[in-house]
């Protein structure tokens, strides 16, 4: 079971929108609406930003949104702010018989 | 509000075992699903396994089967992850994270426990 594929880095200026992709297979992202996204600042624990593809937990700003098309899920950050600079990881349930969850390779978001 | 607090950093010799704890507060522990996820230095995340305390059921990633044991003590709302036959590649931050039945995501996470395997 390979990790989900994310771009290594994405950057944008304050106020801009950026999108992070997360590509899996028909055994995970493509077949289940159980994609979640996590934000991790250096030395900190991950924080849930999106669950079930497009749902936002309470307390997460509506600048963060999620979607999915086929085997690729996406996280969009609108109105980029300095505090959004962090690593972002996607995660999906998988029907693999070797594990339940597979994570993405991670994307470093830089606010220019 | 659910909080997960983990035990402190550990330094272990190759071939030994480590046991990390994760104490929950602010909710009904027995109804949770507690997963353990690790992150090697500068790397991504790897799901290791989970426990459903109310059922006493565990599931492990095949990669760790036979080396990892996840348990839970409902009386103290604490979950444990024990990893044996440690090797240098097991050096990582180990996180516990809460899930729920029908909820295939993790929220919240513990603060993480650094386990260093070195001779």
mmCIF file of C-alpha atoms in Angstrom:
data_model
loop_
_atom_site.group_PDB
_atom_site.id
_atom_site.type_symbol
_atom_site.label_atom_id
_atom_site.label_comp_id
_atom_site.label_asym_id
_atom_site.label_seq_id
_atom_site.Cartn_x
_atom_site.Cartn_y
_atom_site.Cartn_z
ATOM 1 C CA UNK A 1 0.000 0.000 0.000
ATOM 2 C CA UNK A 2 1.673 3.215 -1.154
ATOM 3 C CA UNK A 3 1.186 6.611 0.413
ATOM 4 C CA UNK A 4 -1.225 9.030 -1.230
ATOM 5 C CA UNK A 5 0.582 11.463 -3.512
ATOM 6 C CA UNK A 6 0.742 15.163 -2.647
ATOM 7 C CA UNK A 7 2.898 17.942 -4.087
ATOM 8 C CA UNK A 8 5.936 18.545 -1.910
ATOM 9 C CA UNK A 9 5.328 22.268 -1.706
ATOM 10 C CA UNK A 10 2.802 24.944 -2.601
ATOM 11 C CA UNK A 11 3.179 28.656 -2.063
ATOM 12 C CA UNK A 12 1.053 31.756 -2.331
ATOM 13 C CA UNK A 13 0.870 35.378 -1.308
ATOM 14 C CA UNK A 14 -1.379 36.614 1.501
ATOM 15 C CA UNK A 15 -4.972 36.822 0.327
ATOM 16 C CA UNK A 16 -4.481 34.405 -2.536
ATOM 17 C CA UNK A 17 -6.033 30.949 -2.885
ATOM 18 C CA UNK A 18 -4.047 27.753 -3.131
ATOM 19 C CA UNK A 19 -5.065 24.152 -3.744
ATOM 20 C CA UNK A 20 -3.309 21.008 -2.544
ATOM 21 C CA UNK A 21 -4.023 17.761 -4.370
ATOM 22 C CA UNK A 22 -4.032 14.263 -2.899
ATOM 23 C CA UNK A 23 -4.032 11.395 -5.391
ATOM 24 C CA UNK A 24 -4.831 7.848 -4.408
ATOM 25 C CA UNK A 25 -6.440 4.834 -6.023
ATOM 26 C CA UNK A 26 -9.797 3.155 -6.362
ATOM 27 C CA UNK A 27 -9.030 1.288 -3.143
ATOM 28 C CA UNK A 28 -8.983 4.440 -1.080
ATOM 29 C CA UNK A 29 -9.729 8.005 -2.224
ATOM 30 C CA UNK A 30 -11.651 6.915 -5.303
ATOM 31 C CA UNK A 31 -14.023 4.550 -3.589
ATOM 32 C CA UNK A 32 -14.695 6.149 -0.220
ATOM 33 C CA UNK A 33 -15.767 9.583 0.970
ATOM 34 C CA UNK A 34 -13.528 9.228 4.007
ATOM 35 C CA UNK A 35 -10.795 11.687 3.134
ATOM 36 C CA UNK A 36 -9.531 13.940 5.926
ATOM 37 C CA UNK A 37 -6.964 16.731 5.996
ATOM 38 C CA UNK A 38 -4.573 17.691 8.796
ATOM 39 C CA UNK A 39 -2.521 20.807 9.444
ATOM 40 C CA UNK A 40 0.766 20.424 11.300
ATOM 41 C CA UNK A 41 2.921 23.288 12.493
ATOM 42 C CA UNK A 42 6.574 22.505 13.313
ATOM 43 C CA UNK A 43 6.922 20.491 16.501
ATOM 44 C CA UNK A 44 3.171 20.332 17.016
ATOM 45 C CA UNK A 45 0.538 17.625 16.818
ATOM 46 C CA UNK A 46 -1.655 17.485 13.717
ATOM 47 C CA UNK A 47 -4.978 19.322 13.719
ATOM 48 C CA UNK A 48 -8.056 18.113 11.834
ATOM 49 C CA UNK A 49 -9.100 20.635 9.170
ATOM 50 C CA UNK A 50 -11.496 18.685 6.927
ATOM 51 C CA UNK A 51 -13.234 15.325 7.313
ATOM 52 C CA UNK A 52 -15.355 13.164 5.020
ATOM 53 C CA UNK A 53 -13.976 14.997 1.961
ATOM 54 C CA UNK A 54 -15.609 18.374 2.530
ATOM 55 C CA UNK A 55 -16.819 18.803 6.101
ATOM 56 C CA UNK A 56 -15.252 21.375 8.412
ATOM 57 C CA UNK A 57 -15.050 20.731 12.158
ATOM 58 C CA UNK A 58 -16.325 23.520 14.376
ATOM 59 C CA UNK A 59 -13.624 26.091 14.969
ATOM 60 C CA UNK A 60 -11.945 25.677 11.585
ATOM 61 C CA UNK A 61 -12.212 28.783 9.446
ATOM 62 C CA UNK A 62 -14.375 28.580 6.346
ATOM 63 C CA UNK A 63 -11.317 29.623 4.324
ATOM 64 C CA UNK A 64 -10.531 25.906 4.303
ATOM 65 C CA UNK A 65 -12.563 23.718 1.962
ATOM 66 C CA UNK A 66 -12.283 20.215 0.559
ATOM 67 C CA UNK A 67 -13.477 18.374 -2.527
ATOM 68 C CA UNK A 68 -12.925 15.179 -4.482
ATOM 69 C CA UNK A 69 -12.991 14.065 -8.079
ATOM 70 C CA UNK A 70 -12.254 10.471 -8.977
ATOM 71 C CA UNK A 71 -9.105 9.300 -7.233
ATOM 72 C CA UNK A 72 -7.972 12.832 -6.318
ATOM 73 C CA UNK A 73 -9.022 14.869 -3.300
ATOM 74 C CA UNK A 74 -8.182 18.533 -2.881
ATOM 75 C CA UNK A 75 -7.811 21.041 -0.069
ATOM 76 C CA UNK A 76 -8.272 24.697 -0.951
ATOM 77 C CA UNK A 77 -7.193 27.542 1.295
ATOM 78 C CA UNK A 78 -8.799 30.832 0.311
ATOM 79 C CA UNK A 79 -7.596 34.206 1.544
ATOM 80 C CA UNK A 80 -4.231 32.774 2.530
ATOM 81 C CA UNK A 81 -2.867 34.076 5.844
ATOM 82 C CA UNK A 82 0.561 33.936 7.446
ATOM 83 C CA UNK A 83 -0.628 31.469 10.090
ATOM 84 C CA UNK A 84 -1.626 29.015 7.351
ATOM 85 C CA UNK A 85 2.061 28.319 6.724
ATOM 86 C CA UNK A 86 2.413 24.693 7.830
ATOM 87 C CA UNK A 87 2.558 21.123 6.555
ATOM 88 C CA UNK A 88 -0.680 19.582 5.329
ATOM 89 C CA UNK A 89 -1.454 15.886 5.096
ATOM 90 C CA UNK A 90 -4.390 14.068 3.587
ATOM 91 C CA UNK A 91 -5.594 10.715 4.876
ATOM 92 C CA UNK A 92 -8.054 8.171 3.530
ATOM 93 C CA UNK A 93 -9.723 4.995 4.664
ATOM 94 C CA UNK A 94 -8.496 2.120 2.537
ATOM 95 C CA UNK A 95 -9.937 -1.280 1.706
ATOM 96 C CA UNK A 96 -6.435 -2.692 1.617
ATOM 97 C CA UNK A 97 -6.174 -5.854 3.670
ATOM 98 C CA UNK A 98 -2.933 -4.614 5.228
ATOM 99 C CA UNK A 99 -4.146 -1.477 7.014
ATOM 100 C CA UNK A 100 -7.161 0.756 7.580
ATOM 101 C CA UNK A 101 -5.748 4.204 6.830
ATOM 102 C CA UNK A 102 -3.269 5.606 4.359
ATOM 103 C CA UNK A 103 -1.718 9.071 4.627
ATOM 104 C CA UNK A 104 -0.471 11.457 2.012
ATOM 105 C CA UNK A 105 3.166 12.344 1.506
ATOM 106 C CA UNK A 106 2.604 15.841 2.885
ATOM 107 C CA UNK A 107 2.709 19.347 1.422
ATOM 108 C CA UNK A 108 4.643 22.299 2.796
ATOM 109 C CA UNK A 109 2.599 25.474 2.377
ATOM 110 C CA UNK A 110 4.640 28.656 2.278
ATOM 111 C CA UNK A 111 3.093 32.112 2.555
ATOM 112 C CA UNK A 112 5.279 34.458 0.549
ATOM 113 C CA UNK B 1 -13.793 18.720 25.043
ATOM 114 C CA UNK B 2 -11.723 15.589 24.621
ATOM 115 C CA UNK B 3 -8.018 15.796 25.428
ATOM 116 C CA UNK B 4 -5.349 13.139 24.988
ATOM 117 C CA UNK B 5 -2.165 13.389 27.058
ATOM 118 C CA UNK B 6 0.741 11.068 26.303
ATOM 119 C CA UNK B 7 3.693 9.881 28.345
ATOM 120 C CA UNK B 8 7.142 11.409 28.000
ATOM 121 C CA UNK B 9 10.027 10.823 25.634
ATOM 122 C CA UNK B 10 11.906 7.517 25.719
ATOM 123 C CA UNK B 11 15.379 6.380 24.700
ATOM 124 C CA UNK B 12 15.654 2.655 24.030
ATOM 125 C CA UNK B 13 18.304 0.165 22.940
ATOM 126 C CA UNK B 14 17.853 -1.873 19.768
ATOM 127 C CA UNK B 15 16.011 -5.109 20.495
ATOM 128 C CA UNK B 16 14.167 -3.733 23.515
ATOM 129 C CA UNK B 17 10.514 -2.695 23.885
ATOM 130 C CA UNK B 18 8.754 0.572 24.595
ATOM 131 C CA UNK B 19 5.307 1.219 26.035
ATOM 132 C CA UNK B 20 3.657 4.602 25.469
ATOM 133 C CA UNK B 21 0.516 5.703 27.296
ATOM 134 C CA UNK B 22 -2.310 7.990 26.215
ATOM 135 C CA UNK B 23 -4.726 9.283 28.868
ATOM 136 C CA UNK B 24 -8.074 10.670 27.750
ATOM 137 C CA UNK B 25 -10.170 13.246 29.531
ATOM 138 C CA UNK B 26 -13.348 15.157 28.773
ATOM 139 C CA UNK B 27 -15.432 12.436 27.178
ATOM 140 C CA UNK B 28 -16.598 8.823 27.345
ATOM 141 C CA UNK B 29 -13.421 6.839 26.824
ATOM 142 C CA UNK B 30 -14.987 3.447 26.371
ATOM 143 C CA UNK B 31 -16.921 4.593 23.302
ATOM 144 C CA UNK B 32 -13.884 5.955 21.471
ATOM 145 C CA UNK B 33 -11.632 4.302 18.949
ATOM 146 C CA UNK B 34 -7.987 5.074 19.781
ATOM 147 C CA UNK B 35 -5.499 4.796 16.947
ATOM 148 C CA UNK B 36 -1.718 5.007 17.094
ATOM 149 C CA UNK B 37 0.116 6.811 14.317
ATOM 150 C CA UNK B 38 3.839 7.427 14.015
ATOM 151 C CA UNK B 39 5.937 10.016 12.222
ATOM 152 C CA UNK B 40 9.625 9.389 11.592
ATOM 153 C CA UNK B 41 11.886 12.488 11.606
ATOM 154 C CA UNK B 42 11.094 14.662 8.611
ATOM 155 C CA UNK B 43 8.652 12.074 7.264
ATOM 156 C CA UNK B 44 4.931 11.546 6.873
ATOM 157 C CA UNK B 45 2.502 9.558 8.977
ATOM 158 C CA UNK B 46 2.057 5.832 9.324
ATOM 159 C CA UNK B 47 -1.032 4.234 10.884
ATOM 160 C CA UNK B 48 -0.036 1.412 13.216
ATOM 161 C CA UNK B 49 -3.266 0.109 14.685
ATOM 162 C CA UNK B 50 -6.299 0.866 16.818
ATOM 163 C CA UNK B 51 -8.400 -0.322 19.730
ATOM 164 C CA UNK B 52 -12.106 -0.076 20.491
ATOM 165 C CA UNK B 53 -12.059 -0.132 24.307
ATOM 166 C CA UNK B 54 -15.750 -0.918 24.790
ATOM 167 C CA UNK B 55 -15.374 -4.053 22.682
ATOM 168 C CA UNK B 56 -11.757 -4.853 23.477
ATOM 169 C CA UNK B 57 -11.177 -5.220 19.740
ATOM 170 C CA UNK B 58 -7.840 -4.369 18.141
ATOM 171 C CA UNK B 59 -6.760 -4.018 14.519
ATOM 172 C CA UNK B 60 -3.141 -3.722 13.429
ATOM 173 C CA UNK B 61 -1.419 -2.666 10.246
ATOM 174 C CA UNK B 62 0.179 -5.718 8.686
ATOM 175 C CA UNK B 63 3.586 -4.034 8.792
ATOM 176 C CA UNK B 64 3.535 -4.013 12.586
ATOM 177 C CA UNK B 65 1.636 -7.246 13.218
ATOM 178 C CA UNK B 66 3.460 -9.331 15.787
ATOM 179 C CA UNK B 67 5.511 -6.399 17.063
ATOM 180 C CA UNK B 68 2.835 -4.004 18.311
ATOM 181 C CA UNK B 69 0.305 -4.486 21.079
ATOM 182 C CA UNK B 70 -2.408 -1.916 21.796
ATOM 183 C CA UNK B 71 -4.349 -2.148 25.024
ATOM 184 C CA UNK B 72 -6.746 0.001 27.008
ATOM 185 C CA UNK B 73 -7.637 0.401 30.673
ATOM 186 C CA UNK B 74 -11.203 1.667 30.877
ATOM 187 C CA UNK B 75 -10.894 2.333 34.624
ATOM 188 C CA UNK B 76 -8.239 4.997 34.012
ATOM 189 C CA UNK B 77 -9.293 6.051 30.478
ATOM 190 C CA UNK B 78 -5.806 5.211 29.245
ATOM 191 C CA UNK B 79 -4.670 3.491 26.082
ATOM 192 C CA UNK B 80 -1.238 1.943 25.628
ATOM 193 C CA UNK B 81 0.929 1.074 22.656
ATOM 194 C CA UNK B 82 3.802 -1.347 23.130
ATOM 195 C CA UNK B 83 6.312 -1.873 20.339
ATOM 196 C CA UNK B 84 8.868 -4.659 20.660
ATOM 197 C CA UNK B 85 12.093 -5.697 18.917
ATOM 198 C CA UNK B 86 12.961 -2.049 18.422
ATOM 199 C CA UNK B 87 15.351 -1.035 15.651
ATOM 200 C CA UNK B 88 16.793 2.317 14.646
ATOM 201 C CA UNK B 89 14.100 2.746 11.996
ATOM 202 C CA UNK B 90 11.493 2.871 14.790
ATOM 203 C CA UNK B 91 12.849 6.228 15.933
ATOM 204 C CA UNK B 92 9.815 8.453 15.535
ATOM 205 C CA UNK B 93 7.186 10.548 17.266
ATOM 206 C CA UNK B 94 4.292 8.313 18.244
ATOM 207 C CA UNK B 95 0.824 9.852 18.445
ATOM 208 C CA UNK B 96 -2.452 8.558 19.790
ATOM 209 C CA UNK B 97 -5.561 9.949 18.141
ATOM 210 C CA UNK B 98 -9.264 9.552 18.733
ATOM 211 C CA UNK B 99 -11.712 8.199 16.226
ATOM 212 C CA UNK B 100 -15.311 7.102 16.533
ATOM 213 C CA UNK B 101 -17.432 4.358 15.066
ATOM 214 C CA UNK B 102 -18.550 5.551 11.654
ATOM 215 C CA UNK B 103 -16.020 8.415 11.788
ATOM 216 C CA UNK B 104 -12.961 7.670 9.707
ATOM 217 C CA UNK B 105 -10.836 10.571 10.846
ATOM 218 C CA UNK B 106 -8.699 11.515 13.847
ATOM 219 C CA UNK B 107 -9.661 14.253 16.268
ATOM 220 C CA UNK B 108 -8.028 15.170 18.541
ATOM 221 C CA UNK B 109 -4.451 13.933 18.632
ATOM 222 C CA UNK B 110 -2.206 13.542 21.629
ATOM 223 C CA UNK B 111 0.845 15.773 21.879
ATOM 224 C CA UNK B 112 3.153 13.016 20.659
ATOM 225 C CA UNK B 113 5.888 10.951 22.304
ATOM 226 C CA UNK B 114 9.397 10.863 20.849
ATOM 227 C CA UNK B 115 10.919 7.391 20.948
ATOM 228 C CA UNK B 116 14.615 7.264 20.100
ATOM 229 C CA UNK B 117 16.203 3.891 19.393
ATOM 230 C CA UNK B 118 19.962 4.057 19.704
ATOM 231 C CA UNK B 119 22.777 1.873 20.925
#
